[in-house]
Amino acid sequence: TAAVDLSCVWHNLEYMVCTWRPGQNASSDTNYTLSYWFDGLKNHEKCNNCSVDQGIFRCVFNLSFPKVTNTYPPISILIRDDSEEIRPVCASKNPTTLVKPATPRRVTLSKTNDEIYVEWSESDTFPENCLYYEVKYHNGDLDSAQIIKVIFHYLVENNYTSIPGVDPNSKYVFKVRAKPKPECYSSKLYSDWSEEKSIGEKMDSTFYFVLIVTVPIIVAISMTILLVYLKRLKILILPPIPDPREILKRMFGEQNEDSQVSKKL
């Protein structure tokens, strides 16, 4: 009858979400409740924001400590029902293993020549330099999901980075996520990916096809016009020299005609 599969996540050092399933022998009307306590609280606190969906119980409660640090006291969680037939469950959790950062917000992109700059907002609930970020991007010209899946991962310690050597005629899509640094927290949880942002324009394949077909035609027409123009220009600058034999032939031909006319007269 005891609750099973208890799992808790501490979101952005602000609130904790715990989920569990009912015990195998628990009745369908079992009303589990969650209480928690840690060193510093005078009394146990009850989680009042509980719900159940498709047999999965979920409870959300604010969890913050007086001082932001990378060391926190263990938190004790008790799940029970008012009925004595339901066996209670008590678990102790190390909060640093449950940390999940918030999704990076305000991702902005800018491009200079062949370099793209990516910048995003940092979480203000974490100690300084306790998160690193992962930037994932792909070239929009690649339409295969298998190729897009993991094109590039870039690890940085600040809230910005640059990607050099990009194709100026391509579209690029970016998204960012955060993860706690192991020297600050023992958690292995990533934040969710940020909303995708894109920069650049993808060149239409039809444009390339038209370009490939049109350029040779334009070059051929231009060469023909140029050759005709050069030929006419050559004639104007260097007119053809008359053949002396043709001149003599015409002269003697005219004299013979005159002689024949004189004889007839």
CSV table of C-alpha atoms in Angstrom, one decimal:
chain,number,residue,atom,x,y,z
A,1,THR,CA,0.0,0.0,0.0
A,2,ALA,CA,3.0,2.3,0.4
A,3,ALA,CA,3.7,4.9,-2.3
A,4,VAL,CA,6.4,3.8,-4.8
A,5,ASP,CA,8.7,5.3,-7.4
A,6,LEU,CA,9.2,8.6,-5.5
A,7,SER,CA,11.1,11.1,-7.6
A,8,CYS,CA,11.8,14.7,-6.8
A,9,VAL,CA,13.3,17.6,-8.8
A,10,TRP,CA,14.5,20.9,-7.4
A,11,HIS,CA,13.7,23.5,-10.1
A,12,ASN,CA,16.0,26.4,-10.4
A,13,LEU,CA,16.7,26.4,-6.6
A,14,GLU,CA,13.1,27.8,-6.2
A,15,TYR,CA,10.6,25.0,-5.9
A,16,MET,CA,10.5,21.2,-5.7
A,17,VAL,CA,8.3,18.8,-7.7
A,18,CYS,CA,7.8,15.3,-6.3
A,19,THR,CA,5.9,12.5,-8.1
A,20,TRP,CA,5.1,9.0,-7.0
A,21,ARG,CA,2.7,6.1,-7.9
A,22,PRO,CA,0.3,4.4,-5.5
A,23,GLY,CA,1.2,1.1,-3.9
A,24,GLN,CA,0.1,-2.1,-5.7
A,25,ASN,CA,-2.4,-2.9,-3.0
A,26,ALA,CA,-3.6,0.6,-2.3
A,27,SER,CA,-7.3,1.3,-3.0
A,28,SER,CA,-8.3,3.6,-5.8
A,29,ASP,CA,-9.5,6.3,-3.3
A,30,THR,CA,-6.3,6.5,-1.4
A,31,ASN,CA,-5.5,10.2,-0.7
A,32,TYR,CA,-1.7,10.5,-0.3
A,33,THR,CA,-0.3,13.6,1.3
A,34,LEU,CA,3.3,14.8,1.4
A,35,SER,CA,5.2,16.5,4.2
A,36,TYR,CA,8.8,17.6,4.3
A,37,TRP,CA,11.3,18.8,6.8
A,38,PHE,CA,15.0,19.9,6.9
A,39,ASP,CA,17.4,21.2,9.5
A,40,GLY,CA,16.3,24.8,10.0
A,41,LEU,CA,12.5,24.3,9.9
A,42,LYS,CA,10.8,24.3,13.3
A,43,ASN,CA,8.0,22.0,12.2
A,44,HIS,CA,7.1,19.7,9.3
A,45,GLU,CA,5.6,21.5,6.3
A,46,LYS,CA,2.8,20.0,4.3
A,47,CYS,CA,2.6,20.3,0.6
A,48,ASN,CA,-0.8,21.7,-0.3
A,49,ASN,CA,-0.4,21.8,-4.1
A,50,CYS,CA,-1.1,18.1,-4.9
A,51,SER,CA,-2.7,16.5,-7.9
A,52,VAL,CA,-3.1,13.2,-9.6
A,53,ASP,CA,-3.2,12.4,-13.3
A,54,GLN,CA,-3.4,9.0,-14.9
A,55,GLY,CA,-2.5,7.4,-11.6
A,56,ILE,CA,0.6,9.5,-11.0
A,57,PHE,CA,0.6,11.7,-7.9
A,58,ARG,CA,2.3,15.1,-8.1
A,59,CYS,CA,3.1,17.7,-5.4
A,60,VAL,CA,4.7,21.1,-5.8
A,61,PHE,CA,6.1,23.2,-2.9
A,62,ASN,CA,8.4,26.1,-2.6
A,63,LEU,CA,11.9,25.2,-1.4
A,64,SER,CA,14.5,27.9,-0.7
A,65,PHE,CA,17.2,28.3,1.9
A,66,PRO,CA,18.1,31.4,3.8
A,67,LYS,CA,21.5,31.6,2.0
A,68,VAL,CA,22.3,30.5,-1.6
A,69,THR,CA,25.2,28.1,-1.4
A,70,ASN,CA,26.3,24.8,-2.9
A,71,THR,CA,25.8,22.9,0.3
A,72,TYR,CA,22.4,22.3,1.7
A,73,PRO,CA,21.0,20.1,4.5
A,74,PRO,CA,19.2,16.8,3.5
A,75,ILE,CA,15.5,17.1,3.1
A,76,SER,CA,13.2,14.5,4.6
A,77,ILE,CA,10.0,13.6,2.7
A,78,LEU,CA,7.1,11.7,4.2
A,79,ILE,CA,4.2,10.3,2.1
A,80,ARG,CA,1.3,8.9,3.9
A,81,ASP,CA,-2.5,8.7,4.1
A,82,ASP,CA,-4.8,9.3,7.0
A,83,SER,CA,-5.9,5.7,6.9
A,84,GLU,CA,-3.9,3.3,9.0
A,85,GLU,CA,-4.2,0.8,6.2
A,86,ILE,CA,-1.7,2.8,4.0
A,87,ARG,CA,1.9,2.3,5.0
A,88,PRO,CA,3.8,5.6,5.2
A,89,VAL,CA,7.1,6.1,3.3
A,90,CYS,CA,9.9,8.4,4.5
A,91,ALA,CA,12.8,9.3,2.3
A,92,SER,CA,15.9,11.5,2.8
A,93,LYS,CA,17.0,13.4,-0.3
A,94,ASN,CA,20.2,15.4,-0.9
A,95,PRO,CA,19.0,18.6,-2.6
A,96,THR,CA,22.2,19.1,-4.6
A,97,THR,CA,21.5,15.9,-6.6
A,98,LEU,CA,18.0,17.1,-7.6
A,99,VAL,CA,18.9,20.5,-9.0
A,100,LYS,CA,17.5,21.3,-12.5
A,101,PRO,CA,18.2,24.8,-13.9
A,102,ALA,CA,15.6,26.9,-15.5
A,103,THR,CA,15.4,27.1,-19.3
A,104,PRO,CA,17.7,29.9,-20.6
A,105,ARG,CA,15.7,32.8,-21.8
A,106,ARG,CA,16.1,35.7,-24.2
A,107,VAL,CA,18.3,34.0,-26.6
A,108,THR,CA,19.5,36.5,-29.2
A,109,LEU,CA,21.5,36.1,-32.4
A,110,SER,CA,23.7,38.5,-34.4
A,111,LYS,CA,26.0,38.0,-37.3
A,112,THR,CA,29.1,39.8,-38.4
A,113,ASN,CA,30.7,38.7,-41.7
A,114,ASP,CA,31.1,34.9,-41.3
A,115,GLU,CA,30.7,34.8,-37.5
A,116,ILE,CA,27.5,34.3,-35.5
A,117,TYR,CA,27.2,35.6,-31.9
A,118,VAL,CA,24.8,33.8,-29.5
A,119,GLU,CA,23.8,35.4,-26.2
A,120,TRP,CA,21.2,34.3,-23.5
A,121,SER,CA,20.1,35.3,-20.1
A,122,GLU,CA,21.6,33.7,-17.0
A,123,SER,CA,19.7,32.5,-14.0
A,124,ASP,CA,19.9,34.8,-11.0
A,125,THR,CA,19.1,32.1,-8.4
A,126,PHE,CA,22.4,30.3,-8.8
A,127,PRO,CA,25.7,31.2,-7.3
A,128,GLU,CA,28.1,32.9,-9.7
A,129,ASN,CA,29.9,30.5,-12.1
A,130,CYS,CA,27.9,27.4,-11.0
A,131,LEU,CA,26.3,26.7,-14.4
A,132,TYR,CA,27.7,25.9,-17.7
A,133,TYR,CA,25.7,26.1,-21.0
A,134,GLU,CA,25.4,23.9,-24.0
A,135,VAL,CA,24.7,25.5,-27.4
A,136,LYS,CA,23.4,23.3,-30.1
A,137,TYR,CA,22.9,24.5,-33.7
A,138,HIS,CA,22.5,23.1,-37.2
A,139,ASN,CA,22.6,24.5,-40.7
A,140,GLY,CA,19.1,25.0,-42.1
A,141,ASP,CA,20.2,23.7,-45.5
A,142,LEU,CA,20.3,20.1,-44.0
A,143,ASP,CA,16.8,18.7,-44.2
A,144,SER,CA,17.6,15.2,-42.8
A,145,ALA,CA,16.6,14.8,-39.2
A,146,GLN,CA,19.5,12.3,-38.6
A,147,ILE,CA,22.1,14.8,-39.7
A,148,ILE,CA,20.4,17.7,-37.7
A,149,LYS,CA,20.2,15.6,-34.5
A,150,VAL,CA,23.6,16.5,-33.2
A,151,ILE,CA,25.5,18.7,-35.6
A,152,PHE,CA,27.5,20.6,-33.0
A,153,HIS,CA,27.8,20.9,-29.2
A,154,TYR,CA,29.7,23.9,-27.8
A,155,LEU,CA,30.5,24.1,-24.1
A,156,VAL,CA,31.1,27.5,-22.6
A,157,GLU,CA,31.2,29.0,-19.1
A,158,ASN,CA,29.6,32.4,-20.0
A,159,ASN,CA,26.3,33.5,-21.3
A,160,TYR,CA,27.5,34.1,-24.8
A,161,THR,CA,29.6,32.5,-27.5
A,162,SER,CA,30.5,32.9,-31.2
A,163,ILE,CA,30.4,30.5,-34.1
A,164,PRO,CA,33.1,31.4,-36.7
A,165,GLY,CA,33.3,30.3,-40.3
A,166,VAL,CA,29.6,30.1,-41.1
A,167,ASP,CA,28.1,30.1,-44.6
A,168,PRO,CA,26.7,33.6,-45.3
A,169,ASN,CA,24.1,32.1,-47.6
A,170,SER,CA,22.7,29.6,-45.2
A,171,LYS,CA,20.1,29.6,-42.4
A,172,TYR,CA,21.3,28.5,-38.9
A,173,VAL,CA,19.0,27.4,-36.0
A,174,PHE,CA,20.2,27.6,-32.4
A,175,LYS,CA,19.0,26.5,-29.0
A,176,VAL,CA,20.6,26.6,-25.5
A,177,ARG,CA,20.4,24.6,-22.3
A,178,ALA,CA,22.1,24.8,-18.9
A,179,LYS,CA,23.6,22.2,-16.5
A,180,PRO,CA,25.0,22.6,-12.9
A,181,LYS,CA,28.7,22.4,-12.7
A,182,PRO,CA,29.9,19.3,-10.8
A,183,GLU,CA,32.0,21.4,-8.5
A,184,CYS,CA,28.9,23.2,-7.3
A,185,TYR,CA,26.1,20.5,-7.4
A,186,SER,CA,26.0,16.8,-7.8
A,187,SER,CA,23.0,16.9,-10.1
A,188,LYS,CA,23.2,15.5,-13.6
A,189,LEU,CA,20.0,17.2,-14.7
A,190,TYR,CA,20.0,19.5,-17.7
A,191,SER,CA,17.5,22.3,-18.1
A,192,ASP,CA,15.0,22.1,-21.0
A,193,TRP,CA,16.2,23.4,-24.3
A,194,SER,CA,15.4,27.0,-25.0
A,195,GLU,CA,13.1,27.9,-27.9
A,196,GLU,CA,14.8,27.7,-31.2
A,197,LYS,CA,16.1,30.9,-32.8
A,198,SER,CA,17.3,31.2,-36.4
A,199,ILE,CA,19.4,33.7,-38.3
A,200,GLY,CA,20.2,33.9,-42.0
A,201,GLU,CA,18.2,32.9,-45.0
A,202,LYS,CA,18.1,29.6,-46.8
A,203,MET,CA,18.8,30.0,-50.5
A,204,ASP,CA,16.0,28.5,-52.6
A,205,SER,CA,17.1,25.5,-54.7
A,206,THR,CA,15.0,26.9,-57.6
A,207,PHE,CA,17.2,30.0,-57.5
A,208,TYR,CA,20.3,27.9,-58.0
A,209,PHE,CA,18.7,26.0,-60.8
A,210,VAL,CA,17.7,29.2,-62.6
A,211,LEU,CA,21.1,30.6,-62.0
A,212,ILE,CA,22.9,27.5,-63.4
A,213,VAL,CA,20.7,27.6,-66.6
A,214,THR,CA,20.7,31.3,-67.1
A,215,VAL,CA,24.3,32.2,-66.6
A,216,PRO,CA,25.6,30.0,-69.6
A,217,ILE,CA,22.9,31.5,-71.9
A,218,ILE,CA,23.8,35.0,-70.9
A,219,VAL,CA,27.5,34.3,-71.4
A,220,ALA,CA,26.9,32.8,-74.8
A,221,ILE,CA,24.7,35.7,-76.0
A,222,SER,CA,27.2,38.2,-74.7
A,223,MET,CA,30.1,36.5,-76.5
A,224,THR,CA,28.1,36.5,-79.8
A,225,ILE,CA,27.3,40.2,-79.5
A,226,LEU,CA,30.9,40.9,-78.6
A,227,LEU,CA,32.3,39.0,-81.6
A,228,VAL,CA,29.9,40.8,-84.0
A,229,TYR,CA,30.8,44.1,-82.6
A,230,LEU,CA,34.5,43.4,-82.8
A,231,LYS,CA,34.2,42.3,-86.4
A,232,ARG,CA,32.4,45.5,-87.4
A,233,LEU,CA,34.9,47.6,-85.5
A,234,LYS,CA,37.8,45.9,-87.3
A,235,ILE,CA,36.2,46.7,-90.7
A,236,LEU,CA,35.8,50.4,-89.7
A,237,ILE,CA,39.4,50.7,-88.4
A,238,LEU,CA,41.1,48.4,-90.9
A,239,PRO,CA,39.1,48.4,-94.2
A,240,PRO,CA,39.9,45.6,-96.6
A,241,ILE,CA,42.8,46.4,-99.1
A,242,PRO,CA,41.6,46.1,-102.7
A,243,ASP,CA,43.2,43.3,-104.8
A,244,PRO,CA,45.5,44.9,-107.5
A,245,ARG,CA,44.6,42.1,-109.9
A,246,GLU,CA,40.9,42.9,-109.6
A,247,ILE,CA,41.7,46.6,-110.3
A,248,LEU,CA,43.7,45.8,-113.4
A,249,LYS,CA,41.2,43.4,-114.6
A,250,ARG,CA,38.4,46.0,-114.3
A,251,MET,CA,40.6,48.6,-116.1
A,252,PHE,CA,41.5,46.4,-119.1
A,253,GLY,CA,37.9,45.2,-119.3
A,254,GLU,CA,36.6,48.8,-119.6
A,255,GLN,CA,39.2,49.6,-122.3
A,256,ASN,CA,38.2,46.5,-124.4
A,257,GLU,CA,34.6,47.6,-124.2
A,258,ASP,CA,35.5,51.1,-125.4
A,259,SER,CA,37.5,49.7,-128.4
A,260,GLN,CA,34.6,47.5,-129.5
A,261,VAL,CA,32.2,50.5,-129.3
A,262,SER,CA,34.6,52.6,-131.5
A,263,LYS,CA,34.9,49.9,-134.2
A,264,LYS,CA,31.1,49.6,-134.4
A,265,LEU,CA,30.9,53.4,-135.0
